[in-house]
PDB file of C-alpha atoms in Angstrom:
ATOM      1  CA  MET A 998      -2.800   4.177  -8.469  1.00 64.00           C
ATOM      2  CA  ASP A 999      -6.227   5.254  -9.677  1.00 73.00           C
ATOM      3  CA  GLU A1000      -8.555   7.555  -7.716  1.00 75.00           C
ATOM      4  CA  GLU A1001     -10.833   4.809  -6.364  1.00 76.00           C
ATOM      5  CA  ASN A1002      -7.859   2.830  -5.056  1.00 82.00           C
ATOM      6  CA  LYS A1003      -6.412   5.950  -3.425  1.00 89.00           C
ATOM      7  CA  GLU A1004      -9.704   6.432  -1.606  1.00 92.00           C
ATOM      8  CA  THR A1005      -9.673   2.804  -0.462  1.00 91.00           C
ATOM      9  CA  VAL A1006      -6.061   3.047   0.712  1.00 91.00           C
ATOM     10  CA  ALA A1007      -6.757   6.353   2.508  1.00 93.00           C
ATOM     11  CA  LEU A1008      -9.765   4.785   4.234  1.00 94.00           C
ATOM     12  CA  GLY A1009      -7.609   1.792   5.179  1.00 94.00           C
ATOM     13  CA  ILE A1010      -4.876   3.994   6.617  1.00 94.00           C
ATOM     14  CA  ILE A1011      -7.440   5.898   8.662  1.00 94.00           C
ATOM     15  CA  SER A1012      -9.185   2.683   9.759  1.00 93.00           C
ATOM     16  CA  ARG A1013      -5.867   1.357  11.029  1.00 92.00           C
ATOM     17  CA  GLY A1014      -5.494   4.274  13.432  1.00 92.00           C
ATOM     18  CA  ILE A1015      -3.552   6.950  11.572  1.00 92.00           C
ATOM     19  CA  SER A1016      -5.608  10.082  12.083  1.00 90.00           C
ATOM     20  CA  GLU A1017      -3.300  13.018  11.324  1.00 89.00           C
ATOM     21  CA  PHE A1018      -3.361  14.669   7.901  1.00 88.00           C
ATOM     22  CA  ASP A1019       0.440  14.777   7.469  1.00 88.00           C
ATOM     23  CA  LYS A1020       0.884  11.120   8.390  1.00 91.00           C
ATOM     24  CA  ILE A1021      -1.914  10.038   6.050  1.00 92.00           C
ATOM     25  CA  SER A1022      -0.325  12.082   3.249  1.00 90.00           C
ATOM     26  CA  ARG A1023       3.064  10.401   3.815  1.00 91.00           C
ATOM     27  CA  GLU A1024       1.589   6.889   4.011  1.00 89.00           C
ATOM     28  CA  LEU A1025      -0.509   7.395   0.881  1.00 88.00           C
ATOM     29  CA  ASN A1026       2.357   9.190  -0.889  1.00 88.00           C
ATOM     30  CA  VAL A1027       0.174  11.997  -2.283  1.00 90.00           C
ATOM     31  CA  GLU A1028       0.340  15.771  -2.252  1.00 92.00           C
ATOM     32  CA  PRO A1029      -1.708  17.561   0.448  1.00 89.00           C
ATOM     33  CA  LYS A1030      -4.129  19.076  -2.113  1.00 93.00           C
ATOM     34  CA  GLU A1031      -4.865  15.653  -3.578  1.00 94.00           C
ATOM     35  CA  LEU A1032      -5.328  14.168  -0.100  1.00 92.00           C
ATOM     36  CA  GLU A1033      -7.680  17.003   0.775  1.00 92.00           C
ATOM     37  CA  SER A1034      -9.811  16.103  -2.252  1.00 93.00           C
ATOM     38  CA  ILE A1035      -9.790  12.393  -1.339  1.00 94.00           C
ATOM     39  CA  LEU A1036     -10.741  13.119   2.277  1.00 93.00           C
ATOM     40  CA  ARG A1037     -13.531  15.449   1.170  1.00 94.00           C
ATOM     41  CA  LYS A1038     -15.005  12.642  -0.973  1.00 95.00           C
ATOM     42  CA  LEU A1039     -14.740  10.170   1.904  1.00 95.00           C
ATOM     43  CA  GLU A1040     -16.353  12.652   4.300  1.00 94.00           C
ATOM     44  CA  ASN A1041     -19.167  13.457   1.850  1.00 95.00           C
ATOM     45  CA  SER A1042     -19.776   9.710   1.489  1.00 94.00           C
ATOM     46  CA  GLY A1043     -20.088   9.395   5.269  1.00 95.00           C
ATOM     47  CA  LEU A1044     -17.060   7.090   5.525  1.00 95.00           C
ATOM     48  CA  ILE A1045     -14.923   9.369   7.706  1.00 95.00           C
ATOM     49  CA  LYS A1046     -15.509  12.101  10.265  1.00 94.00           C
ATOM     50  CA  VAL A1047     -13.229  15.126  10.559  1.00 89.00           C
ATOM     51  CA  ASP A1048     -12.958  16.709  14.016  1.00 87.00           C
ATOM     52  CA  GLU A1049     -11.225  19.939  14.912  1.00 83.00           C
ATOM     53  CA  LYS A1050      -9.819  19.934  18.415  1.00 82.00           C
ATOM     54  CA  LYS A1051      -8.507  23.100  19.983  1.00 83.00           C
ATOM     55  CA  GLY A1052      -5.548  22.732  22.276  1.00 78.00           C
ATOM     56  CA  TRP A1053      -2.708  24.730  23.716  1.00 82.00           C
ATOM     57  CA  LEU A1054      -0.666  24.391  20.559  1.00 81.00           C
ATOM     58  CA  GLY A1055      -3.484  25.435  18.257  1.00 81.00           C
ATOM     59  CA  THR A1056      -6.109  23.569  16.286  1.00 81.00           C
ATOM     60  CA  LYS A1057      -5.560  19.900  15.638  1.00 81.00           C
ATOM     61  CA  ILE A1058      -7.538  18.135  12.929  1.00 82.00           C
ATOM     62  CA  GLU A1059      -8.312  14.502  13.636  1.00 87.00           C
ATOM     63  CA  ILE A1060      -9.712  12.159  11.010  1.00 92.00           C
ATOM     64  CA  LYS A1061     -11.567   9.033  12.077  1.00 94.00           C
ATOM     65  CA  PRO A1062     -13.598   6.417  10.218  1.00 95.00           C
ATOM     66  CA  THR A1063     -17.314   6.079  10.824  1.00 96.00           C
ATOM     67  CA  GLU A1064     -18.944   2.677  11.387  1.00 96.00           C
ATOM     68  CA  GLU A1065     -19.940   2.746   7.728  1.00 96.00           C
ATOM     69  CA  GLY A1066     -16.312   3.558   6.881  1.00 95.00           C
ATOM     70  CA  TYR A1067     -15.073   0.496   8.785  1.00 95.00           C
ATOM     71  CA  ARG A1068     -17.629  -1.703   7.011  1.00 96.00           C
ATOM     72  CA  GLU A1069     -16.693  -0.297   3.593  1.00 95.00           C
ATOM     73  CA  PHE A1070     -12.997  -0.868   4.261  1.00 95.00           C
ATOM     74  CA  GLU A1071     -13.657  -4.478   5.323  1.00 95.00           C
ATOM     75  CA  ARG A1072     -15.756  -4.967   2.175  1.00 96.00           C
ATOM     76  CA  GLN A1073     -12.933  -3.601   0.006  1.00 94.00           C
ATOM     77  CA  LEU A1074     -10.417  -5.878   1.763  1.00 94.00           C
ATOM     78  CA  LYS A1075     -12.590  -8.908   0.970  1.00 96.00           C
ATOM     79  CA  ILE A1076     -12.753  -7.867  -2.688  1.00 95.00           C
ATOM     80  CA  LEU A1077      -8.964  -7.466  -2.835  1.00 94.00           C
ATOM     81  CA  GLN A1078      -8.481 -10.829  -1.088  1.00 96.00           C
ATOM     82  CA  GLY A1079     -10.806 -12.444  -3.645  1.00 96.00           C
ATOM     83  CA  LYS A1080      -8.822 -10.947  -6.525  1.00 95.00           C
ATOM     84  CA  TRP A1081      -5.571 -12.202  -4.979  1.00 96.00           C
ATOM     85  CA  ASN A1082      -7.049 -15.689  -4.525  1.00 96.00           C
ATOM     86  CA  GLU A1083      -8.014 -15.690  -8.220  1.00 96.00           C
ATOM     87  CA  LEU A1084      -4.446 -14.763  -9.172  1.00 95.00           C
ATOM     88  CA  LYS A1085      -3.047 -17.497  -6.895  1.00 95.00           C
ATOM     89  CA  ASN A1086      -5.342 -20.144  -8.348  1.00 96.00           C
ATOM     90  CA  THR A1087      -4.476 -19.102 -11.897  1.00 95.00           C
ATOM     91  CA  TYR A1088      -0.771 -19.309 -11.066  1.00 94.00           C
ATOM     92  CA  LYS A1089      -1.231 -22.769  -9.546  1.00 94.00           C
ATOM     93  CA  SER A1090      -3.063 -23.937 -12.690  1.00 95.00           C
ATOM     94  CA  GLY A1091       0.090 -23.174 -14.712  1.00 92.00           C
ATOM     95  CA  ASN A1092      -1.689 -21.253 -17.498  1.00 92.00           C
ATOM     96  CA  LYS A1093       0.746 -18.441 -18.408  1.00 93.00           C
ATOM     97  CA  GLN A1094      -1.569 -16.580 -20.783  1.00 94.00           C
ATOM     98  CA  GLU A1095      -4.458 -16.570 -18.328  1.00 95.00           C
ATOM     99  CA  LEU A1096      -2.168 -15.417 -15.494  1.00 93.00           C
ATOM    100  CA  GLU A1097      -0.783 -12.575 -17.592  1.00 92.00           C
ATOM    101  CA  GLN A1098      -4.321 -11.551 -18.572  1.00 94.00           C
ATOM    102  CA  LYS A1099      -5.509 -11.562 -14.947  1.00 94.00           C
ATOM    103  CA  LEU A1100      -2.467  -9.564 -13.835  1.00 92.00           C
ATOM    104  CA  LYS A1101      -3.259  -6.975 -16.524  1.00 91.00           C
ATOM    105  CA  GLU A1102      -6.930  -6.871 -15.494  1.00 92.00           C
ATOM    106  CA  ASN A1103      -6.020  -6.382 -11.827  1.00 89.00           C
ATOM    107  CA  LYS A1104      -3.082  -4.037 -12.441  1.00 88.00           C
ATOM    108  CA  SER A1105      -4.758  -1.098 -10.705  1.00 86.00           C
ATOM    109  CA  PHE A1106      -5.478  -3.183  -7.586  1.00 88.00           C
ATOM    110  CA  LEU A1107      -1.948  -4.538  -7.085  1.00 88.00           C
ATOM    111  CA  PRO A1108      -0.585  -1.511  -5.137  1.00 85.00           C
ATOM    112  CA  SER A1109      -3.586  -1.656  -2.775  1.00 88.00           C
ATOM    113  CA  MET A1110      -3.083  -5.382  -2.255  1.00 90.00           C
ATOM    114  CA  MET A1111       0.564  -4.720  -1.431  1.00 87.00           C
ATOM    115  CA  MET A1112      -0.278  -1.838   0.898  1.00 86.00           C
ATOM    116  CA  PHE A1113      -2.605  -4.010   2.983  1.00 90.00           C
ATOM    117  CA  GLY A1114      -0.351  -7.067   3.050  1.00 90.00           C
ATOM    118  CA  ILE A1115      -2.700  -9.267   1.031  1.00 92.00           C
ATOM    119  CA  ILE A1116      -0.037 -10.306  -1.462  1.00 91.00           C
ATOM    120  CA  ASP A1117       2.403 -13.107  -0.664  1.00 90.00           C
ATOM    121  CA  MET A1118       5.513 -11.488  -2.145  1.00 89.00           C
ATOM    122  CA  MET A1119       7.278 -14.796  -2.801  1.00 90.00           C
ATOM    123  CA  MET A1120       4.361 -16.131  -4.844  1.00 91.00           C
ATOM    124  CA  PHE A1121       3.921 -12.736  -6.475  1.00 90.00           C
ATOM    125  CA  SER A1122       7.513 -12.729  -7.728  1.00 90.00           C
ATOM    126  CA  MET A1123       7.130 -16.328  -8.936  1.00 91.00           C
ATOM    127  CA  MET A1124       4.092 -15.210 -10.961  1.00 92.00           C
ATOM    128  CA  PHE A1125       6.234 -12.654 -12.779  1.00 89.00           C
ATOM    129  CA  SER A1126       8.935 -15.267 -13.337  1.00 90.00           C
ATOM    130  CA  MET A1127       6.352 -17.605 -14.830  1.00 90.00           C
ATOM    131  CA  ILE A1128       5.173 -15.069 -17.394  1.00 89.00           C
ATOM    132  CA  GLY A1129       8.716 -13.832 -18.080  1.00 87.00           C
ATOM    133  CA  THR A1130       8.381 -10.211 -17.018  1.00 83.00           C
ATOM    134  CA  SER A1131       9.255  -7.982 -14.087  1.00 79.00           C
ATOM    135  CA  MET A1132       7.128  -6.426 -11.386  1.00 78.00           C
ATOM    136  CA  GLY A1133       8.024  -2.977 -12.737  1.00 76.00           C
ATOM    137  CA  ASN A1134       5.917  -3.663 -15.834  1.00 73.00           C
ATOM    138  CA  PHE A1135       2.810  -3.902 -13.671  1.00 71.00           C
ATOM    139  CA  ILE A1136       3.507  -1.694 -10.659  1.00 72.00           C
ATOM    140  CA  PRO A1137       4.890   1.861 -10.867  1.00 64.00           C
ATOM    141  CA  ALA A1138       8.141   2.415  -8.932  1.00 63.00           C
ATOM    142  CA  GLU A1139       6.516   4.902  -6.543  1.00 62.00           C
ATOM    143  CA  ASN A1140       4.175   2.131  -5.354  1.00 55.00           C
ATOM    144  CA  MET A1141       7.006  -0.337  -4.712  1.00 54.00           C
ATOM    145  CA  GLN A1142       8.662   1.529  -1.838  1.00 51.00           C
ATOM    146  CA  GLY A1143       9.654  -0.796   0.967  1.00 46.00           C
ATOM    147  CA  ILE A1144       8.826  -3.998  -0.919  1.00 46.00           C
ATOM    148  CA  ASP A1145      12.240  -5.560  -0.409  1.00 45.00           C
ATOM    149  CA  GLY A1146      11.606  -5.669   3.329  1.00 42.00           C
ATOM    150  CA  GLY A1147      14.982  -4.105   4.043  1.00 39.00           C
ATOM    151  CA  ALA A1148      16.939  -6.817   2.232  1.00 41.00           C
ATOM    152  CA  ASN A1149      19.375  -4.229   0.884  1.00 40.00           C
ATOM    153  CA  ASP A1150      19.580  -2.244   4.109  1.00 41.00           C
ATOM    154  CA  THR A1151      23.101  -2.278   5.474  1.00 42.00           C
ATOM    155  CA  GLY A1152      22.259  -0.144   8.475  1.00 43.00           C
ATOM    156  CA  GLY A1153      24.367   2.766   7.302  1.00 44.00           C
ATOM    157  CA  SER A1154      27.596   0.762   7.342  1.00 42.00           C
ATOM    158  CA  ASN A1155      30.099   0.780   4.539  1.00 43.00           C
ATOM    159  CA  ILE A1156      29.788  -2.985   4.049  1.00 42.00           C
ATOM    160  CA  GLU A1157      28.316  -2.755   0.558  1.00 46.00           C
ATOM    161  CA  ASN A1158      31.156  -0.624  -0.801  1.00 47.00           C
ATOM    162  CA  ASP A1159      34.306  -2.438   0.264  1.00 49.00           C
ATOM    163  CA  GLY A1160      33.127  -5.990   0.840  1.00 48.00           C
ATOM    164  CA  GLY A1161      34.472  -6.031   4.405  1.00 50.00           C
ATOM    165  CA  PHE A1162      33.098  -5.571   7.877  1.00 50.00           C
ATOM    166  CA  ASP A1163      33.391  -2.586  10.182  1.00 53.00           C
ATOM    167  CA  ILE A1164      34.595  -3.814  13.561  1.00 54.00           C
ATOM    168  CA  ASP A1165      34.913  -1.649  16.635  1.00 54.00           C
ATOM    169  CA  ILE A1166      37.314  -3.243  19.118  1.00 59.00           C
ATOM    170  CA  GLY A1167      36.789  -0.557  21.747  1.00 59.00           C
ATOM    171  CA  PHE A1168      40.146   1.285  21.740  1.00 51.00           C
TER     172      PHE A1168
END
């Protein structure tokens, strides 16, 4: 994900109510030093406000978006939605070469679109089928965490290894 998209995603995470540094770092999947740099840029741009609150357990840093930050995030969401609509329309037209070209042009925006739930994953996978490639060619693995929606989650059971079911009959 490029720097501008990381800033947009960070602003989105903050706008959606996550205000603690550690949680933002985990959601964005970046190192604390990199997040610090991103937050400094957002603060210098007037898009977020950083407050230090002193409590019994020490100083707590809270990060909140400004009104301008909310507006900028909404503007970025509209841009991403427009790019997704373009991709959808190109897919529906059936032009493989044009779809592949648009996917390449918008490659850096795809993780952000996924992060904010703009992408319809079923249509997205059909796009890759149409052009005969895989999602991994366009989106780095670190940005595809959680995409399967838990489809391979067996809840910690041994069901995937032996093909059977674990049944507890209560004895």
